[in-house]
PDB file of C-alpha atoms in Angstrom:
ATOM      1  CA  UNK A   1      24.200   1.377   7.560  1.00 84.00           C
ATOM      2  CA  UNK A   2      25.481   0.698   4.039  1.00 86.00           C
ATOM      3  CA  UNK A   3      24.468  -2.965   4.241  1.00 89.00           C
ATOM      4  CA  UNK A   4      20.989  -2.108   5.537  1.00 90.00           C
ATOM      5  CA  UNK A   5      20.341   0.698   3.032  1.00 89.00           C
ATOM      6  CA  UNK A   6      21.493  -1.264  -0.016  1.00 89.00           C
ATOM      7  CA  UNK A   7      19.507  -4.324   1.062  1.00 91.00           C
ATOM      8  CA  UNK A   8      16.378  -2.178   1.449  1.00 90.00           C
ATOM      9  CA  UNK A   9      16.944  -0.683  -2.007  1.00 89.00           C
ATOM     10  CA  UNK A  10      17.307  -4.176  -3.417  1.00 89.00           C
ATOM     11  CA  UNK A  11      13.931  -5.177  -1.995  1.00 87.00           C
ATOM     12  CA  UNK A  12      12.356  -2.392  -4.060  1.00 81.00           C
ATOM     13  CA  UNK A  13      12.355  -2.729  -7.831  1.00 61.00           C
ATOM     14  CA  UNK A  14      10.703  -0.531 -10.467  1.00 55.00           C
ATOM     15  CA  UNK A  15      11.470  -1.646 -14.000  1.00 45.00           C
ATOM     16  CA  UNK A  16       9.834   1.432 -15.518  1.00 42.00           C
ATOM     17  CA  UNK A  17      12.355   3.714 -13.837  1.00 43.00           C
ATOM     18  CA  UNK A  18      15.222   1.473 -14.893  1.00 44.00           C
ATOM     19  CA  UNK A  19      14.305   1.872 -18.560  1.00 44.00           C
ATOM     20  CA  UNK A  20      14.581   5.666 -18.323  1.00 52.00           C
ATOM     21  CA  UNK A  21      18.157   5.433 -17.050  1.00 60.00           C
ATOM     22  CA  UNK A  22      19.896   5.974 -20.383  1.00 76.00           C
ATOM     23  CA  UNK A  23      23.561   6.250 -21.323  1.00 83.00           C
ATOM     24  CA  UNK A  24      23.104  10.008 -21.686  1.00 86.00           C
ATOM     25  CA  UNK A  25      21.876  10.188 -18.096  1.00 87.00           C
ATOM     26  CA  UNK A  26      25.012   8.332 -16.959  1.00 88.00           C
ATOM     27  CA  UNK A  27      27.069  10.953 -18.809  1.00 91.00           C
ATOM     28  CA  UNK A  28      25.239  13.846 -17.141  1.00 91.00           C
ATOM     29  CA  UNK A  29      25.627  12.270 -13.708  1.00 91.00           C
ATOM     30  CA  UNK A  30      29.371  11.952 -14.383  1.00 92.00           C
ATOM     31  CA  UNK A  31      29.536  15.639 -15.225  1.00 93.00           C
ATOM     32  CA  UNK A  32      27.596  16.660 -12.124  1.00 93.00           C
ATOM     33  CA  UNK A  33      29.672  14.531  -9.775  1.00 91.00           C
ATOM     34  CA  UNK A  34      33.162  14.779 -11.192  1.00 88.00           C
ATOM     35  CA  UNK A  35      33.786  16.911 -14.273  1.00 90.00           C
ATOM     36  CA  UNK A  36      32.117  20.183 -13.229  1.00 92.00           C
ATOM     37  CA  UNK A  37      33.475  20.102  -9.630  1.00 91.00           C
ATOM     38  CA  UNK A  38      36.954  19.142 -10.909  1.00 89.00           C
ATOM     39  CA  UNK A  39      36.955  22.109 -13.303  1.00 92.00           C
ATOM     40  CA  UNK A  40      35.916  24.344 -10.413  1.00 92.00           C
ATOM     41  CA  UNK A  41      38.744  22.919  -8.315  1.00 91.00           C
ATOM     42  CA  UNK A  42      41.284  23.736 -11.030  1.00 90.00           C
ATOM     43  CA  UNK A  43      39.963  27.317 -11.248  1.00 93.00           C
ATOM     44  CA  UNK A  44      40.135  27.760  -7.468  1.00 91.00           C
ATOM     45  CA  UNK A  45      43.652  26.356  -7.452  1.00 89.00           C
ATOM     46  CA  UNK A  46      44.764  28.797 -10.129  1.00 91.00           C
ATOM     47  CA  UNK A  47      43.128  31.721  -8.320  1.00 91.00           C
ATOM     48  CA  UNK A  48      44.721  30.667  -4.985  1.00 86.00           C
ATOM     49  CA  UNK A  49      41.488  31.450  -3.113  1.00 87.00           C
ATOM     50  CA  UNK A  50      41.923  28.562  -0.663  1.00 90.00           C
ATOM     51  CA  UNK A  51      44.839  26.936   1.101  1.00 88.00           C
ATOM     52  CA  UNK A  52      46.423  23.696  -0.071  1.00 85.00           C
ATOM     53  CA  UNK A  53      44.759  21.822   2.807  1.00 83.00           C
ATOM     54  CA  UNK A  54      41.299  23.074   1.847  1.00 86.00           C
ATOM     55  CA  UNK A  55      41.863  22.266  -1.827  1.00 87.00           C
ATOM     56  CA  UNK A  56      43.022  18.760  -0.909  1.00 83.00           C
ATOM     57  CA  UNK A  57      39.925  18.253   1.217  1.00 84.00           C
ATOM     58  CA  UNK A  58      37.741  19.442  -1.669  1.00 87.00           C
ATOM     59  CA  UNK A  59      39.523  17.014  -4.003  1.00 84.00           C
ATOM     60  CA  UNK A  60      38.798  14.162  -1.596  1.00 82.00           C
ATOM     61  CA  UNK A  61      35.114  15.056  -1.456  1.00 86.00           C
ATOM     62  CA  UNK A  62      34.893  15.329  -5.244  1.00 87.00           C
ATOM     63  CA  UNK A  63      36.556  11.951  -5.677  1.00 82.00           C
ATOM     64  CA  UNK A  64      34.366  10.265  -3.057  1.00 84.00           C
ATOM     65  CA  UNK A  65      31.019   9.990  -4.838  1.00 85.00           C
ATOM     66  CA  UNK A  66      28.442   7.264  -4.337  1.00 84.00           C
ATOM     67  CA  UNK A  67      27.366   7.872  -0.748  1.00 86.00           C
ATOM     68  CA  UNK A  68      24.903   5.135   0.241  1.00 86.00           C
ATOM     69  CA  UNK A  69      23.180   7.391   2.777  1.00 86.00           C
ATOM     70  CA  UNK A  70      21.338   8.949  -0.169  1.00 87.00           C
ATOM     71  CA  UNK A  71      19.349   5.733  -0.449  1.00 86.00           C
ATOM     72  CA  UNK A  72      17.953   6.199   3.051  1.00 85.00           C
ATOM     73  CA  UNK A  73      16.147   9.434   2.175  1.00 85.00           C
ATOM     74  CA  UNK A  74      15.292   9.164  -1.518  1.00 86.00           C
ATOM     75  CA  UNK A  75      11.732   8.042  -0.764  1.00 84.00           C
ATOM     76  CA  UNK A  76      11.160  11.018   1.565  1.00 84.00           C
ATOM     77  CA  UNK A  77      12.008  13.466  -1.235  1.00 84.00           C
ATOM     78  CA  UNK A  78       9.823  11.575  -3.745  1.00 84.00           C
ATOM     79  CA  UNK A  79      12.810  10.396  -5.731  1.00 84.00           C
ATOM     80  CA  UNK A  80      13.384   7.050  -7.429  1.00 85.00           C
ATOM     81  CA  UNK A  81      14.615   4.148  -5.306  1.00 85.00           C
ATOM     82  CA  UNK A  82      15.585   2.062  -8.327  1.00 84.00           C
ATOM     83  CA  UNK A  83      17.507   4.932  -9.861  1.00 86.00           C
ATOM     84  CA  UNK A  84      19.354   5.801  -6.644  1.00 89.00           C
ATOM     85  CA  UNK A  85      20.536   2.196  -6.306  1.00 88.00           C
ATOM     86  CA  UNK A  86      22.011   2.292  -9.808  1.00 88.00           C
ATOM     87  CA  UNK A  87      23.566   5.699  -9.220  1.00 89.00           C
ATOM     88  CA  UNK A  88      25.263   4.594  -6.006  1.00 91.00           C
ATOM     89  CA  UNK A  89      26.974   1.663  -7.734  1.00 90.00           C
ATOM     90  CA  UNK A  90      27.853   3.714 -10.803  1.00 91.00           C
ATOM     91  CA  UNK A  91      29.244   6.607  -8.771  1.00 90.00           C
ATOM     92  CA  UNK A  92      31.258   4.261  -6.602  1.00 88.00           C
ATOM     93  CA  UNK A  93      33.015   2.887  -9.684  1.00 88.00           C
ATOM     94  CA  UNK A  94      33.431   6.442 -10.983  1.00 87.00           C
ATOM     95  CA  UNK A  95      34.969   7.477  -7.656  1.00 84.00           C
ATOM     96  CA  UNK A  96      37.582   4.749  -7.778  1.00 83.00           C
ATOM     97  CA  UNK A  97      38.533   5.877 -11.285  1.00 82.00           C
ATOM     98  CA  UNK A  98      38.630   9.502 -10.093  1.00 77.00           C
ATOM     99  CA  UNK A  99      40.938   8.654  -7.190  1.00 76.00           C
ATOM    100  CA  UNK A 100      43.302   6.951  -9.612  1.00 76.00           C
ATOM    101  CA  UNK A 101      43.251  10.024 -11.866  1.00 76.00           C
ATOM    102  CA  UNK A 102      43.689  12.450  -8.964  1.00 69.00           C
ATOM    103  CA  UNK A 103      46.657  10.399  -7.744  1.00 71.00           C
ATOM    104  CA  UNK A 104      48.293  10.725 -11.153  1.00 73.00           C
ATOM    105  CA  UNK A 105      47.681  14.493 -11.097  1.00 71.00           C
ATOM    106  CA  UNK A 106      49.096  14.742  -7.583  1.00 67.00           C
ATOM    107  CA  UNK A 107      45.876  16.038  -6.026  1.00 61.00           C
ATOM    108  CA  UNK A 108      45.528  12.968  -3.803  1.00 60.00           C
ATOM    109  CA  UNK A 109      48.435  10.887  -2.517  1.00 60.00           C
ATOM    110  CA  UNK A 110      47.224   7.285  -2.339  1.00 59.00           C
ATOM    111  CA  UNK A 111      50.561   5.573  -2.887  1.00 61.00           C
ATOM    112  CA  UNK A 112      50.234   3.543   0.327  1.00 60.00           C
ATOM    113  CA  UNK A 113      46.634   2.540  -0.371  1.00 62.00           C
ATOM    114  CA  UNK A 114      45.610  -0.642  -2.167  1.00 67.00           C
ATOM    115  CA  UNK A 115      42.991   0.649  -4.587  1.00 69.00           C
ATOM    116  CA  UNK A 116      42.087  -2.874  -5.660  1.00 73.00           C
ATOM    117  CA  UNK A 117      41.499  -3.921  -2.052  1.00 76.00           C
ATOM    118  CA  UNK A 118      39.472  -0.784  -1.351  1.00 75.00           C
ATOM    119  CA  UNK A 119      37.453  -1.311  -4.525  1.00 78.00           C
ATOM    120  CA  UNK A 120      36.694  -4.906  -3.602  1.00 83.00           C
ATOM    121  CA  UNK A 121      35.604  -3.930  -0.099  1.00 82.00           C
ATOM    122  CA  UNK A 122      33.370  -1.044  -1.182  1.00 83.00           C
ATOM    123  CA  UNK A 123      31.744  -3.003  -3.999  1.00 83.00           C
ATOM    124  CA  UNK A 124      31.165  -5.934  -1.641  1.00 87.00           C
ATOM    125  CA  UNK A 125      29.311  -3.864   0.981  1.00 87.00           C
ATOM    126  CA  UNK A 126      27.194  -2.101  -1.649  1.00 89.00           C
ATOM    127  CA  UNK A 127      26.608  -4.507  -4.523  1.00 89.00           C
ATOM    128  CA  UNK A 128      26.190  -7.766  -2.579  1.00 91.00           C
ATOM    129  CA  UNK A 129      23.379  -6.569  -0.268  1.00 92.00           C
ATOM    130  CA  UNK A 130      21.674  -4.929  -3.267  1.00 91.00           C
ATOM    131  CA  UNK A 131      21.740  -8.203  -5.208  1.00 92.00           C
ATOM    132  CA  UNK A 132      20.603 -10.125  -2.134  1.00 92.00           C
ATOM    133  CA  UNK A 133      17.680  -7.745  -1.754  1.00 91.00           C
ATOM    134  CA  UNK A 134      16.773  -8.189  -5.423  1.00 90.00           C
ATOM    135  CA  UNK A 135      16.848 -11.962  -4.985  1.00 92.00           C
ATOM    136  CA  UNK A 136      14.668 -11.834  -1.855  1.00 91.00           C
ATOM    137  CA  UNK A 137      12.270  -9.425  -3.544  1.00 87.00           C
ATOM    138  CA  UNK A 138      11.916 -11.753  -6.510  1.00 87.00           C
ATOM    139  CA  UNK A 139      11.347 -15.042  -4.687  1.00 88.00           C
ATOM    140  CA  UNK A 140       9.831 -13.831  -1.399  1.00 89.00           C
ATOM    141  CA  UNK A 141       7.579 -11.042  -2.583  1.00 87.00           C
ATOM    142  CA  UNK A 142       5.279 -10.903   0.427  1.00 87.00           C
ATOM    143  CA  UNK A 143       8.163 -10.876   2.898  1.00 88.00           C
ATOM    144  CA  UNK A 144       9.914  -8.173   0.891  1.00 86.00           C
ATOM    145  CA  UNK A 145       6.823  -5.943   0.812  1.00 84.00           C
ATOM    146  CA  UNK A 146       6.609  -6.088   4.611  1.00 86.00           C
ATOM    147  CA  UNK A 147      10.294  -5.667   5.449  1.00 87.00           C
ATOM    148  CA  UNK A 148      11.330  -3.184   2.784  1.00 87.00           C
ATOM    149  CA  UNK A 149       9.849  -0.216   4.659  1.00 86.00           C
ATOM    150  CA  UNK A 150      11.228  -1.458   7.975  1.00 88.00           C
ATOM    151  CA  UNK A 151      14.741  -1.837   6.613  1.00 90.00           C
ATOM    152  CA  UNK A 152      14.433   1.566   5.016  1.00 88.00           C
ATOM    153  CA  UNK A 153      13.502   3.174   8.347  1.00 89.00           C
ATOM    154  CA  UNK A 154      16.364   1.352  10.064  1.00 91.00           C
ATOM    155  CA  UNK A 155      18.801   2.668   7.457  1.00 87.00           C
ATOM    156  CA  UNK A 156      17.537   6.220   7.961  1.00 88.00           C
ATOM    157  CA  UNK A 157      17.928   5.874  11.725  1.00 90.00           C
ATOM    158  CA  UNK A 158      21.502   4.603  11.364  1.00 88.00           C
ATOM    159  CA  UNK A 159      22.397   7.552   9.128  1.00 86.00           C
ATOM    160  CA  UNK A 160      20.917  10.018  11.633  1.00 88.00           C
ATOM    161  CA  UNK A 161      22.864   8.382  14.468  1.00 89.00           C
ATOM    162  CA  UNK A 162      26.050   8.607  12.383  1.00 83.00           C
ATOM    163  CA  UNK A 163      25.497  12.316  11.731  1.00 83.00           C
ATOM    164  CA  UNK A 164      24.851  12.958  15.419  1.00 88.00           C
ATOM    165  CA  UNK A 165      27.999  11.059  16.393  1.00 87.00           C
ATOM    166  CA  UNK A 166      30.087  13.080  13.931  1.00 80.00           C
ATOM    167  CA  UNK A 167      28.484  16.327  15.154  1.00 82.00           C
ATOM    168  CA  UNK A 168      29.305  15.499  18.768  1.00 86.00           C
ATOM    169  CA  UNK A 169      32.863  14.533  17.856  1.00 82.00           C
ATOM    170  CA  UNK A 170      33.762  17.364  15.486  1.00 78.00           C
ATOM    171  CA  UNK A 171      31.000  19.987  15.794  1.00 79.00           C
ATOM    172  CA  UNK A 172      32.718  22.291  18.245  1.00 82.00           C
ATOM    173  CA  UNK A 173      36.018  22.058  16.392  1.00 80.00           C
ATOM    174  CA  UNK A 174      34.310  22.992  13.116  1.00 76.00           C
ATOM    175  CA  UNK A 175      32.295  25.885  14.537  1.00 78.00           C
ATOM    176  CA  UNK A 176      35.185  27.381  16.522  1.00 84.00           C
ATOM    177  CA  UNK A 177      37.871  26.760  13.906  1.00 80.00           C
ATOM    178  CA  UNK A 178      38.926  28.787  10.846  1.00 84.00           C
ATOM    179  CA  UNK A 179      36.199  30.037   8.533  1.00 88.00           C
ATOM    180  CA  UNK A 180      37.983  28.960   5.339  1.00 87.00           C
ATOM    181  CA  UNK A 181      36.979  25.252   5.467  1.00 85.00           C
ATOM    182  CA  UNK A 182      33.342  26.266   5.893  1.00 87.00           C
ATOM    183  CA  UNK A 183      33.560  28.585   2.882  1.00 90.00           C
ATOM    184  CA  UNK A 184      35.225  25.841   0.846  1.00 89.00           C
ATOM    185  CA  UNK A 185      32.489  23.423   1.865  1.00 88.00           C
ATOM    186  CA  UNK A 186      29.785  25.931   0.877  1.00 91.00           C
ATOM    187  CA  UNK A 187      31.356  26.410  -2.557  1.00 92.00           C
ATOM    188  CA  UNK A 188      31.601  22.655  -3.012  1.00 89.00           C
ATOM    189  CA  UNK A 189      27.976  22.072  -2.001  1.00 90.00           C
ATOM    190  CA  UNK A 190      26.804  24.698  -4.493  1.00 92.00           C
ATOM    191  CA  UNK A 191      28.839  23.031  -7.249  1.00 91.00           C
ATOM    192  CA  UNK A 192      27.151  19.715  -6.461  1.00 91.00           C
ATOM    193  CA  UNK A 193      23.591  21.031  -6.128  1.00 91.00           C
ATOM    194  CA  UNK A 194      23.144  23.679  -8.829  1.00 91.00           C
ATOM    195  CA  UNK A 195      23.914  21.789 -12.098  1.00 91.00           C
ATOM    196  CA  UNK A 196      21.474  18.868 -11.501  1.00 92.00           C
ATOM    197  CA  UNK A 197      18.640  21.323 -10.787  1.00 91.00           C
ATOM    198  CA  UNK A 198      18.230  21.749 -14.544  1.00 91.00           C
ATOM    199  CA  UNK A 199      17.158  18.117 -15.022  1.00 89.00           C
ATOM    200  CA  UNK A 200      13.653  18.213 -16.597  1.00 88.00           C
ATOM    201  CA  UNK A 201      12.095  15.171 -14.907  1.00 88.00           C
ATOM    202  CA  UNK A 202      11.184  15.982 -11.285  1.00 89.00           C
ATOM    203  CA  UNK A 203      11.768  12.552  -9.723  1.00 86.00           C
ATOM    204  CA  UNK A 204      15.029  12.076 -11.632  1.00 87.00           C
ATOM    205  CA  UNK A 205      16.158  15.598 -10.682  1.00 90.00           C
ATOM    206  CA  UNK A 206      15.550  14.983  -6.966  1.00 90.00           C
ATOM    207  CA  UNK A 207      17.296  11.629  -7.127  1.00 90.00           C
ATOM    208  CA  UNK A 208      20.372  12.977  -8.906  1.00 90.00           C
ATOM    209  CA  UNK A 209      20.678  15.982  -6.584  1.00 91.00           C
ATOM    210  CA  UNK A 210      20.548  13.670  -3.572  1.00 89.00           C
ATOM    211  CA  UNK A 211      23.031  11.193  -5.070  1.00 89.00           C
ATOM    212  CA  UNK A 212      25.404  14.026  -6.026  1.00 90.00           C
ATOM    213  CA  UNK A 213      25.238  15.878  -2.721  1.00 87.00           C
ATOM    214  CA  UNK A 214      25.736  12.853  -0.449  1.00 87.00           C
ATOM    215  CA  UNK A 215      29.357  11.778  -0.677  1.00 85.00           C
ATOM    216  CA  UNK A 216      30.955   8.476   0.307  1.00 81.00           C
ATOM    217  CA  UNK A 217      32.160   8.898   3.899  1.00 77.00           C
ATOM    218  CA  UNK A 218      33.738   5.424   3.983  1.00 72.00           C
ATOM    219  CA  UNK A 219      35.847   6.261   0.955  1.00 72.00           C
ATOM    220  CA  UNK A 220      36.924   9.631   2.376  1.00 73.00           C
ATOM    221  CA  UNK A 221      37.929   8.121   5.717  1.00 69.00           C
ATOM    222  CA  UNK A 222      39.816   5.315   3.964  1.00 65.00           C
ATOM    223  CA  UNK A 223      41.873   7.867   2.043  1.00 65.00           C
ATOM    224  CA  UNK A 224      42.423  10.089   5.093  1.00 65.00           C
ATOM    225  CA  UNK A 225      43.795   7.143   7.035  1.00 58.00           C
ATOM    226  CA  UNK A 226      46.708   6.714   4.609  1.00 53.00           C
ATOM    227  CA  UNK A 227      47.466  10.309   3.662  1.00 55.00           C
ATOM    228  CA  UNK A 228      50.675  11.624   5.218  1.00 51.00           C
ATOM    229  CA  UNK A 229      49.199  14.972   6.309  1.00 52.00           C
TER     230      UNK A 229
END
């Protein structure tokens, strides 16, 4: 779904929105996605409100920004497709830096993981289809105008199928398991959603909330596969 979603975003281009994406907006997005949640994580750790396992899971989710599934639904919430494409790439790079920092702090153990290999893979499946879509949109305008919506719908369908598959696989375990992980998840969601709500521009606010809330499942699963516990 990442390839399809990023290609569809590449087919759409709005230069006016790109110009509004300033350095200060990058800084605010960094705060929403990493700095504010990381501060919250430190506070929760000091207060010992959650177990070590829950705190580690929260750290993984904070580090794994740049979920491409946000691009499949940005049009439905009247957000900016050009802005979401930039945010996904930016947040992916930010996530890789965050994982490195969290490893140094001991929050995430990625000693057996090749960060350079993971970075190359993630950037390849996000940046390359985006650039390909931009190229197609530039030189095959009529084709792009027809297929952009179709690829967008296909990406949305793939995300829905992924969510259903995860719900069937883990839904019962989540609902019948301990309540603490659900509480930790609720706290984390609130930390992602509330700060961007103060953005003044409506379309930018919706886009940033969506980009902040949707995390990078591929990155999380890659880290989980190498963690000892």
